[in-house]
Coordinates of C-alpha atoms in Angstrom, one line a residue:
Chain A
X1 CA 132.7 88.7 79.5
X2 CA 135.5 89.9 77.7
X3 CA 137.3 93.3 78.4
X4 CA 139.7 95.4 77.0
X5 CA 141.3 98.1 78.9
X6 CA 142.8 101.5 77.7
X7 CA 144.1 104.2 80.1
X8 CA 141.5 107.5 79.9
X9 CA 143.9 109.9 77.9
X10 CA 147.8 110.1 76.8
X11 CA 149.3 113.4 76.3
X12 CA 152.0 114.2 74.0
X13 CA 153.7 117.1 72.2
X14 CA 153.2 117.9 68.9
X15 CA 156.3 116.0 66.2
X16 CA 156.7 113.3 68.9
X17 CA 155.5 109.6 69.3
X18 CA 152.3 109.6 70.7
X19 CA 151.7 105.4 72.2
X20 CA 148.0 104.4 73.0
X21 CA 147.8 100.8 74.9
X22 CA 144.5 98.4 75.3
X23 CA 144.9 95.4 77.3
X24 CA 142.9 92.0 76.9
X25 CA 143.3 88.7 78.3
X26 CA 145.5 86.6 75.6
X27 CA 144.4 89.6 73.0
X28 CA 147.9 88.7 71.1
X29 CA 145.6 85.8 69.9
X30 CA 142.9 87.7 68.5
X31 CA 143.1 90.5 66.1
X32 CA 142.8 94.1 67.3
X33 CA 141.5 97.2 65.3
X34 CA 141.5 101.2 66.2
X35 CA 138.9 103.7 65.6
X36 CA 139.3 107.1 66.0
X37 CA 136.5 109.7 66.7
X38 CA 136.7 113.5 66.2
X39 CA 134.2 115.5 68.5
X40 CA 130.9 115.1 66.8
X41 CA 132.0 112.9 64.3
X42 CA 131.4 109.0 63.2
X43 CA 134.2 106.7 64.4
X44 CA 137.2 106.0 61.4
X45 CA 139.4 102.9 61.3
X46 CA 142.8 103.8 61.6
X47 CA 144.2 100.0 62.3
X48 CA 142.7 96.4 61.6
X49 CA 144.5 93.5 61.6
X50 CA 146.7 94.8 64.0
X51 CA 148.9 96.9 61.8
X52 CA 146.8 97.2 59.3
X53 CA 146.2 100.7 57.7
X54 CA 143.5 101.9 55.6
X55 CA 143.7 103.3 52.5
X56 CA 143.9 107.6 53.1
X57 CA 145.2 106.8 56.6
X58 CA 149.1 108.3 57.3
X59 CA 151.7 106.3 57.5
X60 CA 152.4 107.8 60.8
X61 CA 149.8 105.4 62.5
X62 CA 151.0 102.0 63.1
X63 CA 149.6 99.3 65.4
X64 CA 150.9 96.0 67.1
X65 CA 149.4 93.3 69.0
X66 CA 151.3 90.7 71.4
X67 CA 150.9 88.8 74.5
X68 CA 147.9 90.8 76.3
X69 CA 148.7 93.9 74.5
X70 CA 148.0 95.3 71.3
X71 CA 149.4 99.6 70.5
X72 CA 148.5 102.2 68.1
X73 CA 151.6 104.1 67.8
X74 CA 151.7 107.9 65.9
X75 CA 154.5 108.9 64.9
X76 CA 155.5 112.7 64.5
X77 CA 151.9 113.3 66.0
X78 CA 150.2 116.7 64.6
X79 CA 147.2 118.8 65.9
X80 CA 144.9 116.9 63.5
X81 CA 145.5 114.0 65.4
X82 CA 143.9 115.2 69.0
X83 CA 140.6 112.5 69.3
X84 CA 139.7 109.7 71.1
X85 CA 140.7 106.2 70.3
X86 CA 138.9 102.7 70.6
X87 CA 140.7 99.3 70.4
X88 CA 138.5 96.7 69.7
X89 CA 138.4 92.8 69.1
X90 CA 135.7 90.1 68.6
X91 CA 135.3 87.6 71.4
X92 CA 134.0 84.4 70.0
X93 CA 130.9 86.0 68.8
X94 CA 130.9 89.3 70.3
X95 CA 132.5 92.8 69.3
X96 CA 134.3 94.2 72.4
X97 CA 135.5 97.6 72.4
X98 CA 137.9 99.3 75.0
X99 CA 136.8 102.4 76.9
X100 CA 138.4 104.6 74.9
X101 CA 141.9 107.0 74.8
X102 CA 141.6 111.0 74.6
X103 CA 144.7 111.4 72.7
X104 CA 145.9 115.3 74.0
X105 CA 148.1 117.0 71.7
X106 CA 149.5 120.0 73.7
Chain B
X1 CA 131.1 106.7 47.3
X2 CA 130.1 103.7 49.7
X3 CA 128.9 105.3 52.4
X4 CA 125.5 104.6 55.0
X5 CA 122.9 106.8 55.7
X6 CA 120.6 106.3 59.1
X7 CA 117.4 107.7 59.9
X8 CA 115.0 107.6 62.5
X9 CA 116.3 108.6 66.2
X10 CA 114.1 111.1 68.1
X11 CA 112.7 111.8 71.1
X12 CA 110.6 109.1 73.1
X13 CA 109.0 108.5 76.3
X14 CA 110.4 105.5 78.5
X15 CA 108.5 102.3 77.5
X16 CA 108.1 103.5 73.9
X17 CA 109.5 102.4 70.3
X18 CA 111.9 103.2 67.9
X19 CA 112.9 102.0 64.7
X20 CA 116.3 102.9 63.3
X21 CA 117.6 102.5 59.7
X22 CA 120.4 102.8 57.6
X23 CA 120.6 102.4 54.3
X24 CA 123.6 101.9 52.2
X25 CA 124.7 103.3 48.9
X26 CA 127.6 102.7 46.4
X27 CA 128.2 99.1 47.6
X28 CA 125.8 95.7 47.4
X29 CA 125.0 95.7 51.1
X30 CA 123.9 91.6 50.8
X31 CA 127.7 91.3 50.3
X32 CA 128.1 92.3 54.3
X33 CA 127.4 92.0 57.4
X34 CA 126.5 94.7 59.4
X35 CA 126.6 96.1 63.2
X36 CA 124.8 98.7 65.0
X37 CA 127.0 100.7 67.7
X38 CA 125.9 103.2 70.6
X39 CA 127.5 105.9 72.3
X40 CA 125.9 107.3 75.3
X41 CA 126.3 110.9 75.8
X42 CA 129.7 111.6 77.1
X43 CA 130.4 107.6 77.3
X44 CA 132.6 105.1 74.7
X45 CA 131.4 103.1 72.1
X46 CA 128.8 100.0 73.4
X47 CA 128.5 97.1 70.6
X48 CA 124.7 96.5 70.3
X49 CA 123.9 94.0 67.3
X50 CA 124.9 91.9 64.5
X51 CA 123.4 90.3 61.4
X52 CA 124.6 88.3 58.7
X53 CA 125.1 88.5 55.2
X54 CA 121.4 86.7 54.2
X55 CA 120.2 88.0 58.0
X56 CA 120.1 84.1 59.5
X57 CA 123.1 84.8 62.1
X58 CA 121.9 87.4 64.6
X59 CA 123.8 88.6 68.0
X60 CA 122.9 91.0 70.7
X61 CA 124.6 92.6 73.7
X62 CA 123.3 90.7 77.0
X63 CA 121.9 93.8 78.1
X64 CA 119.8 94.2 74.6
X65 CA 118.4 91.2 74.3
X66 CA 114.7 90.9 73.7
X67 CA 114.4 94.3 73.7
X68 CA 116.1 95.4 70.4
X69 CA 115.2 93.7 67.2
X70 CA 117.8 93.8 64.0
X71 CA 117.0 93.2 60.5
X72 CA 117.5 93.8 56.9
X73 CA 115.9 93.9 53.7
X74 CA 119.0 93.2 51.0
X75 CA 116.4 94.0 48.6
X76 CA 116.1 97.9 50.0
X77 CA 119.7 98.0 50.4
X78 CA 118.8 98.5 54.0
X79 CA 119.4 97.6 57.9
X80 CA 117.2 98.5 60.9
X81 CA 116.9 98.2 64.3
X82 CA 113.8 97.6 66.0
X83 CA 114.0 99.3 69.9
X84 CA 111.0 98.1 72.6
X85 CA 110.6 99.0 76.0
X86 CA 113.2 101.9 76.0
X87 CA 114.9 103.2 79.3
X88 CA 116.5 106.1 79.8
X89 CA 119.8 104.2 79.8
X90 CA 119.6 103.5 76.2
X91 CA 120.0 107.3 75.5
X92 CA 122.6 107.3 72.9
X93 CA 123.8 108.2 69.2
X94 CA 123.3 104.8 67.7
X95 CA 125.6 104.1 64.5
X96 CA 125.1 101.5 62.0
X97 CA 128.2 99.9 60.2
X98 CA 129.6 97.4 57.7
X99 CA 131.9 94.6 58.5
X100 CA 134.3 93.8 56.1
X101 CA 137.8 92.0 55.2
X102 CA 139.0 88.3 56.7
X103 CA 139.3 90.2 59.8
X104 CA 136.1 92.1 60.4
X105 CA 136.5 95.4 60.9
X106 CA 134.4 97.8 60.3
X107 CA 134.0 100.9 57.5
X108 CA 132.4 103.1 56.5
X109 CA 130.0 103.8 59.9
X110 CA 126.9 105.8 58.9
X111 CA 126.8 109.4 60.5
X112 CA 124.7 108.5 64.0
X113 CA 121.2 109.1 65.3
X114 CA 120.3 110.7 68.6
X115 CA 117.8 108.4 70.2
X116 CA 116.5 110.2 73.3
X117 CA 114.5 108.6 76.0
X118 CA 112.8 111.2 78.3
X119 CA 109.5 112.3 79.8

């Protein structure tokens, strides 16, 4: 089976660049989308397509997918921002999601 | 607003059955193909199921299979997911959600139902 790998949880100050990893064999190949889920909420997209973003999404998320790594970069992170992230792909017929980021703003 | 609605979860003994739905508003849901989602308590997101546009392309997690049944009825405007011989393992908020663009990602997801499977 196919896995993607984030680490557990990133810290980062609030007004800096906050960068979120997820790691999958060739994933470069595939195309790689975030969610992101607010305690006791549904997950949103922030990403597809790699560096795709939604409409009503900031421009301060941006996303990028090479080699066996794709990243979901903030920019000039704010509170709001503090969730957990998923990366997620399809392989062949399968959806795949990573095990998830706690992004910490402190 | 396009958005998905689910009903359904509760609270049922292990062995038991559960049917899920989600039904969609302010889009043509034939138009899409759809995927249910879990979340265990505490846990990440667990991919469960897909089905096509017309309902003739299904997929299921390993671990699902021929246990969990999906469906739709294009006509209702509405997706489901049939559960059999529950564990306590599948314990989860289940979500339902459309796939969309070249790229298949999904949006909106509906708002989650606690399945709980207990004694």
């Amino acid at each position: 089976s196919y896995d993607l790998t984030q680490p557990p949880s990133v810290s980062v100050s609030p007004g800096q660049t906050a960068s979120i990893t997820c790691s999958g064999d060739k994933l470069g190949d595939k195309y790689a989308s975030w969610y992101q889920q607010k305690p006791g909420q549904s997950p949103v997209v922030v990403i597809y397509q790699d560096r795709k973003r939604p409409s009503g999404i900031p421009e301060r998320f941006s996303g990028s997918n090479s080699g066996n790594t794709a990243t979901l970069t903030i920019s000039g992170t704010q509170d709001m921002d503090e969730a957990d992230y998923y990366c997620q792909a399809w392989d062949s017929s399968s959806v795949v999601f990573g095990g998830g980021t706690k992004l910490i703003v402190l | 607003e396009v958005q998905l609605v689910q009903s359904g979860g509760g609270l049922v003994q292990p062995g038991g059955s559960l049917r899920l739905s989600c039904t969609a508003s302010g889009f043509t849901s034939s138009s899409y193909a759809m995927i249910w989602v879990r979340q265990a308590p505490g846990k990440g997101l667990e991919w469960v199921s897909y089905i096509s546009t017309g309902g003739n392309t299904i997929y299921y997690t390993d671990s699902m299979k021929g246990r969990f049944t999906i469906s739709r009825d294009n006509a209702k405007n509405s997706l489901y997911l049939q559960m059999n011989s529950l564990r306590s393992e599948d314990t989860a908020v289940y979500y339902c959600a459309r796939i969309v663009g070249e790229t298949n990602w999904f949006d909106p997801w509906g708002q989650g139902t606690l399945v709980t499977v207990s004694s």
